Coordinates of C-alpha atoms in Angstrom, one line a residue:
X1 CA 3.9 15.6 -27.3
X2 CA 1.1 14.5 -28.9
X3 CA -2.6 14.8 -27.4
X4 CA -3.1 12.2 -24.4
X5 CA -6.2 11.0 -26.0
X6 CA -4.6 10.1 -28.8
X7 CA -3.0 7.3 -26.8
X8 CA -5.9 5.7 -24.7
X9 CA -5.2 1.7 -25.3
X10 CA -8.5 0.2 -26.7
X11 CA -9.5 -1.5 -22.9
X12 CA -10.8 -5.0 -21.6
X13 CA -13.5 -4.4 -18.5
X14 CA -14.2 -7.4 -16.5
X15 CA -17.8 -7.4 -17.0
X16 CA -20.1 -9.9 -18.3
X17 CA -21.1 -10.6 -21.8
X18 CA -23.8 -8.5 -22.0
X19 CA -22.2 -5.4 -20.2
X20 CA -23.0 -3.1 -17.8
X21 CA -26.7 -2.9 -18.6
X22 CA -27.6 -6.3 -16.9
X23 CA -26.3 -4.6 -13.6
X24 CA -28.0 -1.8 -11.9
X25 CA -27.9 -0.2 -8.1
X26 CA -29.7 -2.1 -5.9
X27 CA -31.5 1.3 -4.5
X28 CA -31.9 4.8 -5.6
X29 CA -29.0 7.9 -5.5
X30 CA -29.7 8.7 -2.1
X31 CA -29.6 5.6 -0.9
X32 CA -25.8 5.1 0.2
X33 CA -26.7 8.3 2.1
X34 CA -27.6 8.4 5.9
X35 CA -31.7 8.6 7.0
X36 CA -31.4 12.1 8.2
X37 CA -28.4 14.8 7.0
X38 CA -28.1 18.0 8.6
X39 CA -29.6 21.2 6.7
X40 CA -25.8 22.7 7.1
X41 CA -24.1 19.6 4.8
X42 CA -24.4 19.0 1.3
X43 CA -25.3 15.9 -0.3
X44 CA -22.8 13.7 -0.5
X45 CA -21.7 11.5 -3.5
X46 CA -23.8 8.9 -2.6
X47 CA -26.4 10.6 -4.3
X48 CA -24.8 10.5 -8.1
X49 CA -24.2 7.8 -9.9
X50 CA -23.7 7.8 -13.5
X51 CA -24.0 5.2 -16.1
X52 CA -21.4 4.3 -18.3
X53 CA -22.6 2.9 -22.5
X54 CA -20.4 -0.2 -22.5
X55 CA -19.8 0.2 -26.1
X56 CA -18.2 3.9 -25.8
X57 CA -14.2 2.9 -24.3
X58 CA -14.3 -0.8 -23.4
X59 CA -14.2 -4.3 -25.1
X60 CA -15.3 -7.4 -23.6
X61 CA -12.7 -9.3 -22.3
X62 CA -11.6 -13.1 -21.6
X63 CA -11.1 -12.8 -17.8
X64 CA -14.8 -11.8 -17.5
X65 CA -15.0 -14.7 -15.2
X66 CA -12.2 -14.0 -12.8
X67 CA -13.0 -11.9 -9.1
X68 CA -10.1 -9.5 -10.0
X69 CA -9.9 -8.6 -13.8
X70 CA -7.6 -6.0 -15.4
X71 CA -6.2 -4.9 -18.5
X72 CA -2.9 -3.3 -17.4
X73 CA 0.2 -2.0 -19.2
X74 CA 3.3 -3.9 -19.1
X75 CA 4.4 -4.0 -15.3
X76 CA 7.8 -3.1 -16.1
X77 CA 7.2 0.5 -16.7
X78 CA 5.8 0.3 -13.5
X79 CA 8.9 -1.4 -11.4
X80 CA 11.0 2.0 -11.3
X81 CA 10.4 4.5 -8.2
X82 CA 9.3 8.2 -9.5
X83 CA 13.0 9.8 -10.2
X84 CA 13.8 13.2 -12.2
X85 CA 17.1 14.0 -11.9
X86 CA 18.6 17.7 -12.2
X87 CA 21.1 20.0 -14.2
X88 CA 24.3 17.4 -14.5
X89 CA 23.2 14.4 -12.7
X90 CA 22.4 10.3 -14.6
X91 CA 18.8 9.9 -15.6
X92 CA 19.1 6.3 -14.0
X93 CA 17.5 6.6 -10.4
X94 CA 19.9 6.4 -7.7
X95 CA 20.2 2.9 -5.7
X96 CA 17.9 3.4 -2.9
X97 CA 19.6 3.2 0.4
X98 CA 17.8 0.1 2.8
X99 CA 18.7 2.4 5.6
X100 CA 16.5 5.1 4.2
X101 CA 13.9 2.4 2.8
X102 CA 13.5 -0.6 5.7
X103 CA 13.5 -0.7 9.3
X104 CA 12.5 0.8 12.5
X105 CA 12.3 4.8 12.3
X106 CA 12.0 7.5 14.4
X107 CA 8.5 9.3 15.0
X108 CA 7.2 10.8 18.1
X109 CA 4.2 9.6 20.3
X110 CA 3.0 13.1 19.9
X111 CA 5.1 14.8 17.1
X112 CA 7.2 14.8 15.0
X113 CA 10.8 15.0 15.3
X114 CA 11.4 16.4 11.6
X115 CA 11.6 20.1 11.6
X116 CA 8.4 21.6 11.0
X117 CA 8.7 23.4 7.3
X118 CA 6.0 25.9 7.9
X119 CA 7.0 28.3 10.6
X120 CA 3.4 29.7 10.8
X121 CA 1.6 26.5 11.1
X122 CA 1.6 25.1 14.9
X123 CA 2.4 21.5 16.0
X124 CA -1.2 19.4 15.7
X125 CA -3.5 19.0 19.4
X126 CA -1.0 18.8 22.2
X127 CA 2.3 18.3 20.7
X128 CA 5.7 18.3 22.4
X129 CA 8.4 18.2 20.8
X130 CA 10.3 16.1 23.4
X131 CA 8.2 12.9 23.5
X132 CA 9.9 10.7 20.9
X133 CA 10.1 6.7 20.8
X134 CA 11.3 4.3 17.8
X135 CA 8.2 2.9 16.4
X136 CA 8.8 0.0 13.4
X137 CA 6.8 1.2 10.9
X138 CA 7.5 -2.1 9.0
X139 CA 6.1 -4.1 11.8
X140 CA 2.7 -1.6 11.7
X141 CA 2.1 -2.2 8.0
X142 CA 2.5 -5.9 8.0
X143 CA -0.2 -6.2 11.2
X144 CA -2.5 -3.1 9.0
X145 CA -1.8 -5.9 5.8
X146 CA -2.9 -9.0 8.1
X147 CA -5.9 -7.4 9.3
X148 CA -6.6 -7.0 5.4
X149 CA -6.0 -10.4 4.4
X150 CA -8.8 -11.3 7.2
X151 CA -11.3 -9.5 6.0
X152 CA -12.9 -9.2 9.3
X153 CA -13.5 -6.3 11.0
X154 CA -12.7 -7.0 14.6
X155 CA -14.0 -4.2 17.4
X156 CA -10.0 -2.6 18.4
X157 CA -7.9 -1.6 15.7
X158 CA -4.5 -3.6 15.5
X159 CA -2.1 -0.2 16.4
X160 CA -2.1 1.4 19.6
X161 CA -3.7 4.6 20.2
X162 CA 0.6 6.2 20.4
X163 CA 1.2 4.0 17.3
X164 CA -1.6 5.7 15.5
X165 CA -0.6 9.4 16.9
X166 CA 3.0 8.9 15.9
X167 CA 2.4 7.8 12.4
X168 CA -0.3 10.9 12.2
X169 CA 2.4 13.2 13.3
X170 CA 5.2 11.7 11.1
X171 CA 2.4 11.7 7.8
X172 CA 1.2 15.3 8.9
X173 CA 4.9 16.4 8.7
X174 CA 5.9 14.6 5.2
X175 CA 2.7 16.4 3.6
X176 CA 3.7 20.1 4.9
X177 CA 7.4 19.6 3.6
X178 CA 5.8 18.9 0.3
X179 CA 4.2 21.5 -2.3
X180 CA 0.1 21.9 -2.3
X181 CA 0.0 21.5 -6.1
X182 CA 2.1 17.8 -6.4
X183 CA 4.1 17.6 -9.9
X184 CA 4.7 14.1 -11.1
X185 CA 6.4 11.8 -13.3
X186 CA 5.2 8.8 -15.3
X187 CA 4.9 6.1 -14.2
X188 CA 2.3 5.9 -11.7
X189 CA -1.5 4.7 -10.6
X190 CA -4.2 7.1 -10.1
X191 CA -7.1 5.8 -7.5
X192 CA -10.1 7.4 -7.1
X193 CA -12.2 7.2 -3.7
X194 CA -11.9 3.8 -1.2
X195 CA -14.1 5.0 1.7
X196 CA -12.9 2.8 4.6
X197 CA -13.3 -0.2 2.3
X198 CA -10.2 -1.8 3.5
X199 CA -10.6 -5.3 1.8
X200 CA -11.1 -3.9 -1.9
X201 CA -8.2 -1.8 -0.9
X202 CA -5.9 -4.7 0.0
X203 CA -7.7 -6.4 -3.4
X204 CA -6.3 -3.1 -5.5
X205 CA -2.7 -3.4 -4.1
X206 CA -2.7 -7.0 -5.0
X207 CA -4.1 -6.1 -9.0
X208 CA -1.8 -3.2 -9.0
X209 CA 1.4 -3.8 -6.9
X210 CA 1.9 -3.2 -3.3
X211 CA 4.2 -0.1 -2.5
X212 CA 6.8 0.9 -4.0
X213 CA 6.1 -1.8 -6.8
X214 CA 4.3 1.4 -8.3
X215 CA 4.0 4.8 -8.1
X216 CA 0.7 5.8 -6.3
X217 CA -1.7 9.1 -6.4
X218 CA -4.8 8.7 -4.7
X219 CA -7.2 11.5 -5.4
X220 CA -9.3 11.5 -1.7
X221 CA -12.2 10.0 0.3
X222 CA -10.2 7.4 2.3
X223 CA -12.7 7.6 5.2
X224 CA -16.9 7.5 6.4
X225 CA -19.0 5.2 4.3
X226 CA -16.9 1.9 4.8
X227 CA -16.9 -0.1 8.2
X228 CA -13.1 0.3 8.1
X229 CA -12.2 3.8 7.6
X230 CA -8.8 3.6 10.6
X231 CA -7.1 0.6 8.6
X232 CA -7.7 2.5 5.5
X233 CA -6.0 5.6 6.2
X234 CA -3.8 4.0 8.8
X235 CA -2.5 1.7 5.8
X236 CA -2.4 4.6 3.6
X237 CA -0.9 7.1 5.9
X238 CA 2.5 4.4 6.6
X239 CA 2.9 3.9 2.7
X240 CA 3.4 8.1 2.9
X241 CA 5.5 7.9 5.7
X242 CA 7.7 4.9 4.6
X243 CA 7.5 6.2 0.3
X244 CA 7.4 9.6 0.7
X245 CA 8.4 10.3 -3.2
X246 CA 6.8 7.5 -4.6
X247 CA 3.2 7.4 -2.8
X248 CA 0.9 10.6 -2.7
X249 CA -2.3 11.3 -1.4
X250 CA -4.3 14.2 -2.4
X251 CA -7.0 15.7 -0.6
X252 CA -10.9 14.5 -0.7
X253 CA -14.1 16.4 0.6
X254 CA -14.4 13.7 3.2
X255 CA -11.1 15.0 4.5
X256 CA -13.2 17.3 6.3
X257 CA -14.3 17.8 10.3
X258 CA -17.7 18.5 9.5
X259 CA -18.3 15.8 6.8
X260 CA -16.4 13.4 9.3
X261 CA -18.8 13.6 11.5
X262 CA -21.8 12.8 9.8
X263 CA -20.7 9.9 7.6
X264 CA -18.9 7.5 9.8
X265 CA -15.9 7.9 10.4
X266 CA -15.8 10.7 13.9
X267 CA -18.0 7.4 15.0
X268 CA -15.9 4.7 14.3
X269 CA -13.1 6.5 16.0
X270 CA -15.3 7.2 18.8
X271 CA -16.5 3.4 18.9
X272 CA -13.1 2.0 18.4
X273 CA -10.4 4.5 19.9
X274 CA -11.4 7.8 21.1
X275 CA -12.2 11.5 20.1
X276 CA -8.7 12.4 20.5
X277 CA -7.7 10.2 18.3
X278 CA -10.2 11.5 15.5
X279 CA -8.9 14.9 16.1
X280 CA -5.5 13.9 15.6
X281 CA -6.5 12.7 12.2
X282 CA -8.4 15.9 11.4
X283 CA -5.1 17.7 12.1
X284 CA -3.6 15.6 9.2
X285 CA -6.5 16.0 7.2
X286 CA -6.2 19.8 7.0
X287 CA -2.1 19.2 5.4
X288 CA -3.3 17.1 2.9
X289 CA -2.0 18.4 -0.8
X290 CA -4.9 20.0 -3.0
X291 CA -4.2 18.9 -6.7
X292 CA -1.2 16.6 -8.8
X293 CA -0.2 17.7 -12.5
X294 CA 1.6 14.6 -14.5
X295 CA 3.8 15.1 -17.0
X296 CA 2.4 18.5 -17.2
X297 CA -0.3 17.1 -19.2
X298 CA -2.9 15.5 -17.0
X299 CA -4.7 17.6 -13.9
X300 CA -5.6 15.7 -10.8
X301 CA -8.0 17.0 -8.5
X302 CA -10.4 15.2 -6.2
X303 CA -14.1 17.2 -7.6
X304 CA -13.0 19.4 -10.2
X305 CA -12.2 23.0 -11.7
X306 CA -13.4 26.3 -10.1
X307 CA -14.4 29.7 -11.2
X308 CA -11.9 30.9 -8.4
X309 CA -8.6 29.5 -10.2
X310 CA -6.8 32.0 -12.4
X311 CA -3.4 30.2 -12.5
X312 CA -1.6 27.1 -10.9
X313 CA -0.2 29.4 -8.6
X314 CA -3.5 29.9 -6.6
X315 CA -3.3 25.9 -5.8
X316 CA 0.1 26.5 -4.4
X317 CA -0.5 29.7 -2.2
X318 CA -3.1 27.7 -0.7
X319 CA -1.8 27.9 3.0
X320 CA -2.1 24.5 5.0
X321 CA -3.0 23.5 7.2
X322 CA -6.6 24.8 6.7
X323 CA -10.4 23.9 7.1
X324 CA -12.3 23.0 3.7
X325 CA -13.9 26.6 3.8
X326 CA -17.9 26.7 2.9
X327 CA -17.2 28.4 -0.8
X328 CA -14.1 29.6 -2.5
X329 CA -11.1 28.0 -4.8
X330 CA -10.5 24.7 -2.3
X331 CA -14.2 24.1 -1.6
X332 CA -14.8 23.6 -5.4
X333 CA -11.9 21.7 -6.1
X334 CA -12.8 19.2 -3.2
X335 CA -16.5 19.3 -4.4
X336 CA -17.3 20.5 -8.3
X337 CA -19.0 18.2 -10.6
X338 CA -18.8 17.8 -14.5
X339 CA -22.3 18.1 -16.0
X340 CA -23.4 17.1 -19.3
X341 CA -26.1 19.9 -18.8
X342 CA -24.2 22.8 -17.8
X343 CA -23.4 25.4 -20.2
X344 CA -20.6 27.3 -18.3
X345 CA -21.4 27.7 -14.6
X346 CA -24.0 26.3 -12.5
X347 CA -25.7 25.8 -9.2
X348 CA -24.7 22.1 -7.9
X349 CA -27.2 19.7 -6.9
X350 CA -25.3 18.9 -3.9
X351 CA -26.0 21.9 -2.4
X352 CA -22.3 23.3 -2.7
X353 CA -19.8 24.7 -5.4
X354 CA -20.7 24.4 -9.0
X355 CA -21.1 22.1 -12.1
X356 CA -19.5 23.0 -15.1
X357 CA -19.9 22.2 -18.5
X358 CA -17.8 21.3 -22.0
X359 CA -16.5 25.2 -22.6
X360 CA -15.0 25.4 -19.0
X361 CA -12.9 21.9 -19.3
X362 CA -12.0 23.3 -22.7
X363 CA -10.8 26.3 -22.0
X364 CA -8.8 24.9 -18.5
X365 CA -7.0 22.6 -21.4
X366 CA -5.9 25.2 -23.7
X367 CA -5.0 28.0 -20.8
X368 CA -2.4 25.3 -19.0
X369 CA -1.7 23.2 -22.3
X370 CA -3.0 20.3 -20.9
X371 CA -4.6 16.9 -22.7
X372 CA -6.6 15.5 -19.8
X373 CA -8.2 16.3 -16.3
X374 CA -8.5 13.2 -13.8
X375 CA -11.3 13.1 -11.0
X376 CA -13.0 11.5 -8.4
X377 CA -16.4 12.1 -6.3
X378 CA -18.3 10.6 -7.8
X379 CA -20.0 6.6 -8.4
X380 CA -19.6 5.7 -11.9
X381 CA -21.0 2.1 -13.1
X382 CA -17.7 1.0 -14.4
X383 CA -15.4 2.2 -11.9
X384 CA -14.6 5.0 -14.8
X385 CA -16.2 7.6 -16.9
X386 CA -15.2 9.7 -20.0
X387 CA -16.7 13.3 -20.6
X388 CA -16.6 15.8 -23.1
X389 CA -14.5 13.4 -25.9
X390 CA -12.1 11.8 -23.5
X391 CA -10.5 15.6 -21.9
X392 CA -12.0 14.7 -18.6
X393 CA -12.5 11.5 -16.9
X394 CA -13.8 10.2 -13.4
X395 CA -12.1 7.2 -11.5
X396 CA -14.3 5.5 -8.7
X397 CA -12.0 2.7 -6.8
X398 CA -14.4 1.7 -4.2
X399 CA -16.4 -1.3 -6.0
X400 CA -20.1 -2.2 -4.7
X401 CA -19.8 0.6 -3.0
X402 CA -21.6 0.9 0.4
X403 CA -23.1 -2.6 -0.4
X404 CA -26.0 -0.5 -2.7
X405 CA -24.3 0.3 -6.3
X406 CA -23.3 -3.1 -8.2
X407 CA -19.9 -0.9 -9.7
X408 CA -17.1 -1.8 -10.3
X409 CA -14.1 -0.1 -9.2
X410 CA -11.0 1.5 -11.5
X411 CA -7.3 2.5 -11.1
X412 CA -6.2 4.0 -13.7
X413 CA -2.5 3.5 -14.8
X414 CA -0.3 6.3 -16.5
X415 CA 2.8 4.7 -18.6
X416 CA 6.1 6.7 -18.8
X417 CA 4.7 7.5 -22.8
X418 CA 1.1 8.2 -21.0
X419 CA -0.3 5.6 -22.5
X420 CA -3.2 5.1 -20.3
X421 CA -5.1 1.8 -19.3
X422 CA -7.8 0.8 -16.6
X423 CA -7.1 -2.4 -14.0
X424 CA -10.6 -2.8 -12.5
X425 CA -12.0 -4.3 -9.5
X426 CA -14.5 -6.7 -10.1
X427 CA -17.9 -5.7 -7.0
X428 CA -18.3 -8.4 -4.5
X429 CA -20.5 -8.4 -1.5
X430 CA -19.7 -9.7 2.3
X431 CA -19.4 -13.4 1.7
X432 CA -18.1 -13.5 -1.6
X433 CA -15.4 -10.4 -0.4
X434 CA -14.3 -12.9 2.4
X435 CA -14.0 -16.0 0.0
X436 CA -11.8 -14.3 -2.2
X437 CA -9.7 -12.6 0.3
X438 CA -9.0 -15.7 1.7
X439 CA -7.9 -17.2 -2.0
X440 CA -5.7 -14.4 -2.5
X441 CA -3.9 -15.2 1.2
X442 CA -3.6 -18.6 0.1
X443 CA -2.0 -17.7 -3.0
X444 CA 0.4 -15.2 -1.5
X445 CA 1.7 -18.4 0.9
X446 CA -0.8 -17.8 3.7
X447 CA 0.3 -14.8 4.3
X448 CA 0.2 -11.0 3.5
X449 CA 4.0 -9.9 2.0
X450 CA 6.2 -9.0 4.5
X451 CA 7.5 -5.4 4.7
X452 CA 11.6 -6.7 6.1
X453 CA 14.6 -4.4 7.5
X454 CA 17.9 -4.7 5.4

């Protein structure tokens, strides 16, 4: 196979003529960050943001114009669900069964009822394995979608406080029956952080294709920052649940208890269901996978390499569920940074894990035979960034993020031949965000699309 930079397509970014040097963040780094941070925290991504020379991996488009631009591959490689079949069997993907696919399912008010595939990890905060009810998972998307297509952010969240318990359970379940280092197929969307901004999130599903219209792997930070961090993951968490093998979320450093409760989201579920419930999500939180490989070719992490990781096998004995511990292999690969600056090694601004420079993403390369290493974590101008001659690159999906950085925000797209393109979310702030949520209602038929039982 040859080198996955070899096949970047030359890309279209929906900026204006003159680039991205006519925008600029409307405050400094650390503005996006809260007045006061506690000594024991690190500073979070707020406080990097790095620009992007428009003239390096993108050509100005026609669709400048439009709210949501993209240059995407053909959608048709996209259309298929994530399939590898073994020894003997067809390579066409089996005909999914609507039993399996649409519907009511069964998931506990309190756990799940799917056989717990870790003896050593314990049912989450006061489980019993008795308490079960049918909840329509369909029926809890498709209120999650309307409260999208609103764009408002109303003071109760649309699920019950059981309804958001039993999908937790059922999600926290799906993640421990599934490996800690994820191996994937072409083809599929990578999507860097969202931050509890639920509208752009919605906006990305309607650029990209709603589940399981593609293959999804988000790379972390679905909560604090955003006004609606519950929807976000709530959303998210029922995609898992109802596309278990088609729709992947990886682990971010705001997946965290004690990053939680500093940047928002412990007090939105404080403010708008109650500390149990935010538990209940930390529990989930601490199952989340680590790191995705693609093809074998492209690494997916949500901050970066470590110092700590010797082989792919020190992802996979990483035992969940488990607290982001304060130094160590998952600390840095929740929290490292690329530097331009760093030689090998370094001492991160942020106050935790390292930087590291061009030797250490060479040398990850060679070791694992691998073309290409895919992050997050960080604000970057044009929703993505290239490093070191296109081996690394950062995806940001969370445009105008916090109301303070004029970005843009990026989903990166990975063809069956890993041809790789960018679909990017053009920044919009309150008013405009509503206007053109309510456009893209009106096009879909007034309404979001409706998730229906066979």
């Amino acid at each position: 196979m040859a080198p996955i930079s070899d096949f970047f397509k030359s890309l279209r970014s929906s900026k204006d003529t003159n680039g991205s040097s006519k925008r600029s963040k409307k405050g400094t780094g650390e503005g996006a960050s809260p007045a006061h941070e506690p000594s024991h925290l690190p500073a979070d991504n707020g406080a990097l943001i790095h620009r992007t020379d428009p003239t390096a991996h993108s050509a100005h488009g026609p669709d400048a114009a439009n709210g949501i631009s993209a240059q995407s591959p053909s959608q048709s490689s996209f259309s298929s669900q994530t399939y590898q079949p073994g020894p003997g069997e067809s390579s066409t993907p089996p005909t999914p069964n609507p039993a399996q696919t649409s519907g009511p399912i069964d998931i506990p008010t309190t756990t799940t009822i799917l056989s717990n595939p870790n003896p050593s990890s314990p049912p989450g905060p006061g489980a019993s394995a008795e308490k079960v009810r049918t909840i329509d998972i369909d029926d809890m998307i498709n209120r999650l979608l309307e409260v999208g297509y609103s764009a408002k952010v109303n003071k109760s969240v649309c699920l019950k406080n059981n309804e958001i318990t039993a999908i937790c359970q059922a999600a926290r379940e799906v993640f421990l029956s599934q490996p800690t280092l994820i191996e994937l197929s072409p083809p599929v969307k990578i999507v860097g952080d969202v931050h509890g901004q639920y509208s752009d999130l919605i906006r990305l599903f309607e650029m990209c294709g709603f589940p399981p219209q593609a293959n999804y792997l988000f790379l972390g930070d679905y909560v604090d920052r955003g006004k609606q961090s519950l929807e976000t993951i709530l959303l998210l968490l029922c995609y898992k649940v109802k596309y278990p093998e088609n729709f992947f979320l990886l682990r971010g450093n705001h997946e965290c208890a004690n990053v939680t409760r500093v940047y928002g989201f412990y007090d939105e579920c404080k403010r708008r269901c109650n500390i149990k419930i935010w538990k209940t999500f930390i529990d989930v939180f601490n199952c989340l996978p680590i790191a995705a490989v693609v093809a074998s070719k492209i690494f997916c992490v949500h901050g970066g390499l470590s110092p700590s990781l010797h082989s792919m096998d020190d992802i996979k004995r990483i035992q969940r569920p488990t607290d982001v511990p304060d130094y160590g292999l998952l600390n840095d690969l929740l929290w490292s940074d690329p530097s331009d600056n760093a030689v090998d090694w370094e001492d991160n601004e942020r106050g935790v894990s390292y930087c590291f420079g061009k030797s250490v993403i060479n040398d990850f390369l060679v070791r694992y035979d691998m073309d290409l290493i895919c992050r997050a974590h960080m604000v970057v101008e044009d929703g993505y960034e290239f490093w070191n001659d296109r081996t690394l690159v950062t995806v940001f999906s969370a445009p105008n993020y916090c109301g303070e950085f004029d970005n843009y925000g990026a989903c990166m797209s990975v063809s069956e031949d890993l041809l790789c393109a960018f679909e990017l979310l053009k920044p919009l702030d309150g008013p405009a965000l509503r206007k053109e949520m309510t456009k893209v209602k009106r096009k879909s038929g007034q309404q979001p699309p409706a998730i229906t039982a066979s």
